[in-house]
Coordinates of C-alpha atoms and ligand atoms in Angstrom, one line a residue:
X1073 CA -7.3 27.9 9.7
X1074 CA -4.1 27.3 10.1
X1075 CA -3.1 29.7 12.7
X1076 CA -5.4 27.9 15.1
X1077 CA -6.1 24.3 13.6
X1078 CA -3.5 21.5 15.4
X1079 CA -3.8 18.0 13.9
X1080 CA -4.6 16.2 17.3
X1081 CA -4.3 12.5 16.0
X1082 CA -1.8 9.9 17.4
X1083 CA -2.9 7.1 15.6
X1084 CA -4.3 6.7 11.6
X1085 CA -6.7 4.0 11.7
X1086 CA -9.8 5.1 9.4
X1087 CA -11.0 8.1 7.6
X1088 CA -14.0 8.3 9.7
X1089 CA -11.9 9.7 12.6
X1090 CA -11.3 12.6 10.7
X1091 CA -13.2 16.0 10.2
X1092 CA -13.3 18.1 6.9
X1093 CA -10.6 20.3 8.3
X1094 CA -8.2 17.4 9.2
X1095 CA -8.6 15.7 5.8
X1096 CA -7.9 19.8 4.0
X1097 CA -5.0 19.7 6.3
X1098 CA -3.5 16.4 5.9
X1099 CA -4.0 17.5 2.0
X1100 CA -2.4 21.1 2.5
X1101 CA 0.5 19.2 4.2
X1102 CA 1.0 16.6 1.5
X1103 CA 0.3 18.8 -1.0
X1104 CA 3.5 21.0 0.7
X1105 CA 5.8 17.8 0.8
X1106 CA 5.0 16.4 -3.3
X1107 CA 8.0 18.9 -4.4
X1108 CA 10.5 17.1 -1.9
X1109 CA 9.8 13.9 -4.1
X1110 CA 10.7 15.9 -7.6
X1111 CA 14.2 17.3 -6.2
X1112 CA 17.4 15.9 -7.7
X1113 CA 18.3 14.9 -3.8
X1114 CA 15.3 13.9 -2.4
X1115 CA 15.4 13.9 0.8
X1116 CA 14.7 16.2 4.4
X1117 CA 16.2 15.6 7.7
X1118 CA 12.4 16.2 9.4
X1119 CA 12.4 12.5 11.0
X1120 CA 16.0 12.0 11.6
X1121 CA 16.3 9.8 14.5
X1122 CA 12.4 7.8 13.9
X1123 CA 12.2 4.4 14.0
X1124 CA 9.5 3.2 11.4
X1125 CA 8.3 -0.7 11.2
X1126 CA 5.8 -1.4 8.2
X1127 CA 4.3 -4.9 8.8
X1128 CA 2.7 -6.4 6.6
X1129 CA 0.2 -9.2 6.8
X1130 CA -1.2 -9.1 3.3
X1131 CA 0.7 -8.4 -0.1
X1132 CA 0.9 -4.9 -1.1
X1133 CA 3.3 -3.0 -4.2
X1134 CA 2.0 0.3 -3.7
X1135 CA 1.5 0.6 0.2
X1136 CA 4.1 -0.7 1.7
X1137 CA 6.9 0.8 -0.9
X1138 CA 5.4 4.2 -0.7
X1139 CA 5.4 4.3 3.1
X1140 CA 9.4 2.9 2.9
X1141 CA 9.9 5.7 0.6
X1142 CA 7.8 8.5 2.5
X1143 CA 9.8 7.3 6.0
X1144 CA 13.6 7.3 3.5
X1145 CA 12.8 10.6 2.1
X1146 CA 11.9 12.2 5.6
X1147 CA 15.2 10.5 6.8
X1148 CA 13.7 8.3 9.4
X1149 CA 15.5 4.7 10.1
X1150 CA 12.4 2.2 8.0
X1151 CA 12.5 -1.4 8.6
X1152 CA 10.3 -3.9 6.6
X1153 CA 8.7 -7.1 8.3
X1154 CA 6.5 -9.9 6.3
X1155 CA 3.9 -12.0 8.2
X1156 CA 5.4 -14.6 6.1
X1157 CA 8.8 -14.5 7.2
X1158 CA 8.0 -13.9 10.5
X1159 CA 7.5 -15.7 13.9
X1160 CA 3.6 -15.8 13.2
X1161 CA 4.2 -18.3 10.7
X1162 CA 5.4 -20.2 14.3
X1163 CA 2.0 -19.2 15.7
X1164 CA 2.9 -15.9 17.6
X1165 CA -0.3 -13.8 18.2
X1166 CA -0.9 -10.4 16.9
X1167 CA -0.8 -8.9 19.8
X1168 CA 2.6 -10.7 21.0
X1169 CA 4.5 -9.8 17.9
X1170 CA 3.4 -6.3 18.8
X1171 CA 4.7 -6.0 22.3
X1172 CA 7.7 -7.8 20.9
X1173 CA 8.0 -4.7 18.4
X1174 CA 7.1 -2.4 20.9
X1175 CA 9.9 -3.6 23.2
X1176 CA 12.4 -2.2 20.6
X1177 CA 11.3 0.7 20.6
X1178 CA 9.8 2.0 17.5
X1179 CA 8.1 5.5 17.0
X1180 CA 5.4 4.1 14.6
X1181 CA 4.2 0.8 13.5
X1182 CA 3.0 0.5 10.0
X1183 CA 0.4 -2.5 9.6
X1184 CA -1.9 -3.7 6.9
X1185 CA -3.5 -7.1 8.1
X1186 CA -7.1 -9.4 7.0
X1187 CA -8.5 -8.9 9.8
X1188 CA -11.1 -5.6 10.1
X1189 CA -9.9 -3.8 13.6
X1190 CA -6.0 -5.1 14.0
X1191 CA -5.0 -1.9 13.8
X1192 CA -7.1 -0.5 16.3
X1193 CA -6.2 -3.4 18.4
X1194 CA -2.7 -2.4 18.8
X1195 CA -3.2 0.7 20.1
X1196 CA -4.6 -0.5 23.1
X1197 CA -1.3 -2.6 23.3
X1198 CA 1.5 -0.8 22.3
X1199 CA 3.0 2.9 22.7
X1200 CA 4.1 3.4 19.3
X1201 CA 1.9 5.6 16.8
X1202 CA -0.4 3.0 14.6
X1203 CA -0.7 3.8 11.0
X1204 CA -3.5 1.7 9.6
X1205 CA -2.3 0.2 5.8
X1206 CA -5.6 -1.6 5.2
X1207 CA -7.4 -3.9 7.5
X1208 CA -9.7 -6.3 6.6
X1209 CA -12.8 -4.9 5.0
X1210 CA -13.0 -1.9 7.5
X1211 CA -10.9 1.2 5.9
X1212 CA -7.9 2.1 3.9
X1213 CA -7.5 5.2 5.0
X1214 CA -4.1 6.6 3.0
X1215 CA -5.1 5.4 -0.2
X1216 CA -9.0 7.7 0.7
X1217 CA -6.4 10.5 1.2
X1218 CA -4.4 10.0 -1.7
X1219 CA -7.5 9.3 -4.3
X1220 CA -8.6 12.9 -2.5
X1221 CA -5.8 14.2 -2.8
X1222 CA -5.6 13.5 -6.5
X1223 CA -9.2 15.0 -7.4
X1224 CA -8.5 18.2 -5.5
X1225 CA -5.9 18.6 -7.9
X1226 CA -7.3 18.3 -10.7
X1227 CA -11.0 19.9 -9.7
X1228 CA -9.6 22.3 -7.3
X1229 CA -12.1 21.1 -4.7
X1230 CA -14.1 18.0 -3.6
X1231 CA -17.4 19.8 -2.6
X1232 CA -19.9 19.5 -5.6
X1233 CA -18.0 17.4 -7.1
X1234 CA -20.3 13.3 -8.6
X1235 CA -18.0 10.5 -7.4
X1236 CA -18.9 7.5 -9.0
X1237 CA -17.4 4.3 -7.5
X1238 CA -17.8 1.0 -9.0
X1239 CA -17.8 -2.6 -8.5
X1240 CA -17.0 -4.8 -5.4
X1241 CA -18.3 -2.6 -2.8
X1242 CA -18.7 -5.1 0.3
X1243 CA -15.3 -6.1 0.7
X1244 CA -13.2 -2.7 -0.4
X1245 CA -11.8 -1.2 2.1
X1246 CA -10.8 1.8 -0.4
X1247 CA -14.4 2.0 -1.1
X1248 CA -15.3 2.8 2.7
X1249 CA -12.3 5.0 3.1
X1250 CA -13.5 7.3 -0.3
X1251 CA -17.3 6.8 0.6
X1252 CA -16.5 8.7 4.0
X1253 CA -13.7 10.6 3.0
X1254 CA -15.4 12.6 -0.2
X1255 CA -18.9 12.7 1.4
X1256 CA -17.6 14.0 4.3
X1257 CA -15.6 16.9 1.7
X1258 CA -19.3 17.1 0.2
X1259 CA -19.1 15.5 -2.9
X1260 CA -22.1 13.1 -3.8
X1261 CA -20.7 9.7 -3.7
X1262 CA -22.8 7.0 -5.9
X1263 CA -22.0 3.7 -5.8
X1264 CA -22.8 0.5 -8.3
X1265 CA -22.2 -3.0 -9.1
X1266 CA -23.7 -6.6 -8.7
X1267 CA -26.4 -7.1 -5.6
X1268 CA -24.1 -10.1 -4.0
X1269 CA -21.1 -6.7 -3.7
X1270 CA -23.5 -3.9 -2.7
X1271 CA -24.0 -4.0 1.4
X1272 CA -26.9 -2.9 2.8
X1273 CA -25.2 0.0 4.9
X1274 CA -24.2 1.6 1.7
X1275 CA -26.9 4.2 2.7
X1276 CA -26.2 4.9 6.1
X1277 CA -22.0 6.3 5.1
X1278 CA -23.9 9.1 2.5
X1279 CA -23.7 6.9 -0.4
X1280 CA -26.4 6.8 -2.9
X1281 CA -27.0 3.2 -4.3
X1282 CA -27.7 3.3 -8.3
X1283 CA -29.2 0.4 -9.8
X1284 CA -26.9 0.9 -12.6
X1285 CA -23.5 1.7 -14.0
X1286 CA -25.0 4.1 -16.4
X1287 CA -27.0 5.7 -13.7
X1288 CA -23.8 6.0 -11.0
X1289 CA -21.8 7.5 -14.1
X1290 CA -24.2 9.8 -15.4
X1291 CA -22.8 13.4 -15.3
X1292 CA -20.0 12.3 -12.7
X1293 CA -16.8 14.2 -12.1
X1294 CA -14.6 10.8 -11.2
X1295 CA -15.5 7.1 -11.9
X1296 CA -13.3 4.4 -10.1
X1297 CA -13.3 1.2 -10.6
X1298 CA -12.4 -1.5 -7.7
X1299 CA -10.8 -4.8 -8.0
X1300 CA -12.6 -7.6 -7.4
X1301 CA -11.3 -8.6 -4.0
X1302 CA -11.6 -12.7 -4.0
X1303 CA -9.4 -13.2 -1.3
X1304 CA -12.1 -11.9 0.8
X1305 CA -14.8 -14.4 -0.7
X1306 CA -15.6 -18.2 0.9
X1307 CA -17.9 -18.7 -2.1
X1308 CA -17.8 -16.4 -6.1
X1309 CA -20.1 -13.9 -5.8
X1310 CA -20.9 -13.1 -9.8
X1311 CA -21.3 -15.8 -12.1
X1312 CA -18.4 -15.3 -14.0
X1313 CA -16.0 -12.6 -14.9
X1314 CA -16.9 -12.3 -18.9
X1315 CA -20.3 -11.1 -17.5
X1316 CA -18.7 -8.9 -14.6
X1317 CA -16.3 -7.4 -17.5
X1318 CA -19.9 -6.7 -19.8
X1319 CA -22.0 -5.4 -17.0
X1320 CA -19.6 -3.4 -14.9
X1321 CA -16.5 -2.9 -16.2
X1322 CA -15.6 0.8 -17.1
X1323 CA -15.3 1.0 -21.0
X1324 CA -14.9 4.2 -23.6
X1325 CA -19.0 3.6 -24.4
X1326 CA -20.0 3.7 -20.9
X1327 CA -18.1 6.8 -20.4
X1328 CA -19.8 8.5 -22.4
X1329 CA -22.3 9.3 -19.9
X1330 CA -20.0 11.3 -17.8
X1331 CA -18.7 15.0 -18.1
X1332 CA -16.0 15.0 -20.8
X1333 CA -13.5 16.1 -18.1
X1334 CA -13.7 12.8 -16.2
X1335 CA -11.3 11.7 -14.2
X1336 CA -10.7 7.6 -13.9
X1337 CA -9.6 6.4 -11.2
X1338 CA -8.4 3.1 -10.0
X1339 CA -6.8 2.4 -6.5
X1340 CA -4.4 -0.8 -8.2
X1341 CA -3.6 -3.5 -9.2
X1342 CA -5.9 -3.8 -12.2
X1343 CA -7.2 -6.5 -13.8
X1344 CA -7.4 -5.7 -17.0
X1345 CA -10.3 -6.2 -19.0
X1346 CA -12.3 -7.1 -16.2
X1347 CA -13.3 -3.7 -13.8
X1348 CA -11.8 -1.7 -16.8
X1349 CA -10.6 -1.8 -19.8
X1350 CA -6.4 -1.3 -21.0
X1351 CA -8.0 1.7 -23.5
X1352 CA -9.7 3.5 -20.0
X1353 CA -6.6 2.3 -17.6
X1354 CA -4.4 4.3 -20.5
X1355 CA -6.1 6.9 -21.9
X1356 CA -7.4 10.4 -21.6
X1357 CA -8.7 11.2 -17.9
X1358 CA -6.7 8.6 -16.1
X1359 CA -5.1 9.7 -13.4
X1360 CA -4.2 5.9 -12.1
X1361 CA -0.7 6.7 -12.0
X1362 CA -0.7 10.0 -10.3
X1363 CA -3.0 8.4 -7.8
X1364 CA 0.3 6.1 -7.0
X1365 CA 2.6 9.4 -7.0
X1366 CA 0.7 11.1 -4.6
X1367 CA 0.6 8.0 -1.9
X1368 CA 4.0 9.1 -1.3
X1369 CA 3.2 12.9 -0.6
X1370 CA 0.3 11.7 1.4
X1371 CA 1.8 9.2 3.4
X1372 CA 4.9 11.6 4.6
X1373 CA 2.2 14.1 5.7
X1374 CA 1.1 11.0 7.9
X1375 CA 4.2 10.2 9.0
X1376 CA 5.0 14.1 9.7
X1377 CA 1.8 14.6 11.6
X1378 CA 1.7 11.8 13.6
X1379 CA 5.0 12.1 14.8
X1380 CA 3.7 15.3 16.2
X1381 CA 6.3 17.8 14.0
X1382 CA 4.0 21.0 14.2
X1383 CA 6.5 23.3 13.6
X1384 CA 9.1 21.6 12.8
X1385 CA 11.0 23.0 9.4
X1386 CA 11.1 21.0 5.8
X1387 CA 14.3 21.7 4.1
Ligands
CP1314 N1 -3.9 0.4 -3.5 C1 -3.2 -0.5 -2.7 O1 -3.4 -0.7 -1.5 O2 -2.3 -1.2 -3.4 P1 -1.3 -2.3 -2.8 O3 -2.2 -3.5 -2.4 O4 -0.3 -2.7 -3.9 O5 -0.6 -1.7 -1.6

């Protein structure tokens, strides 16, 4: 494939603008950078000269350091830029903090924001290369490819494989970016957790809807749990979280319904005791943390790709 395949993307925005052959590639090329990050100098000249802006509307730990990191270890120029210390806090629009990015030039534009569709929206308004780090409820698209990334390891491939994904549904955007991204690698993605968090289009992205956690576990290759994601709720959607923690959280008993070889998965930050338990989060099958190490493979293969470096040579 990849004497004739060319990545043909300028912007990152969701996992449903990719085919199965873009996701193996992105994969294949992040899976080529990981060493880079293990070297006692850790660092290749491949985007000397790039301008990188992450912007960030919405708090992140894992994002928006492993996309700094990616951009420092690829040698590009990275500069950091919170909606809180920034002239929006004054009332500047999205789109006139954008132009007023663009007009310095930058080669990409890094943005996570509340708001399903920003990202989108600035490619209609700037000339940069848009990388989306989360928007809204829509897609997360980065963390889909890592969590792939991480099975594919450990299974060797993604088609066959039960994904079972738990908990608050409706407003993950990792949960759309995996529902598309391992269906569309042909895994069978189930999905579970309270009515008020399961939306009714679960059906129409390939999911099957369980109406249990024991039933969306049952045999399954990889179980993730999601955080609950209030910050997206007017009202609480589950009674309490003691019940959510008895009825959905991931615990050793409940795992017993999947394939020994299990993988748990959790795209962070946990709450402990609540989607899953410290014993789960820290035990045999987790793969939580390597999920975090290969962000940064992942997101220098974005960074690479988008910036068009077909050809170009990793040293
Ligand atoms: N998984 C994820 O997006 O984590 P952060 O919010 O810390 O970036």
């Amino acid at each position: 494939m990849k004497d004739t395949y060319r990545f043909q993307h300028k912007h990152i925005l969701d996992i449903e603008q990719f085919s199965a052959a873009d996701i193996s590639y992105i994969l294949d090329t992040a899976t080529s950078f990981k060493e880079i990050s293990t070297r006692p100098i850790k660092k290749v000249p491949t985007l000397r000269g790039k301008t990188i802006i992450n912007f960030f509307f919405e708090p992140s730990t894992r994002t928006r350091l492993s996309f700094e990191i990616a951009a420092k270890r690829m040698s590009a120029d990275t500069f950091n830029i919170a909606a809180s210390t920034s002239s929006a806090k004054k009332g500047e629009t999205l789109i006139d903090t954008a132009l007023n990015l663009e007009a310095m030039n930058p080669d990409i534009i890094i943005i996570r924001h509340s708001s399903s569709g920003a990202a989108a929206l600035l490619t209609r308004h700037v000339n940069a290369a848009i990388i989306n780090a989360g928007d809204g409820t829509h897609e997360h698209p980065s963390q889909g490819l890592l969590d792939m990334m991480t099975v594919r390891e450990h299974k060797g491939e993604i088609e066959g494989l039960k994904v079972a994904i738990i908990g608050d549904i409706a407003h993950s955007r990792v949960a759309h970016s995996d529902i598309i991204g391992f269906t569309k690698m042909g895994a069978e993605v189930r999905v579970a957790g309270p009515a008020t968090f399961m939306p009714l289009y679960l059906d129409s992205l390939g999911a099957r809807v369980c109406s249990s956690v024991e039933e969306a576990v049952t045999d399954a290759d990889v179980v993730m749990a999601l955080r609950i994601q209030k910050e997206r709720q007017d009202d609480p959607l589950i009674p309490s979280l003691r019940e959510y923690a008895q009825f959905y959280g991931i615990n050793r008993s409940l795992l017993q319904h999947a394939r020994p070889d299990v993988l748990i998965m959790h795209p962070g930050p946990i709450n402990r005791g609540v989607e899953m338990n410290p014993d789960v989060a820290d035990g045999k099958g987790s793969v939580i943390l390597e999920q975090v190490t290969n962000g940064v493979a992942v997101r220098m293969a974005l960074l690479y790709l988008v910036m068009g470096a077909e050809g170009s040579n990793v040293e």
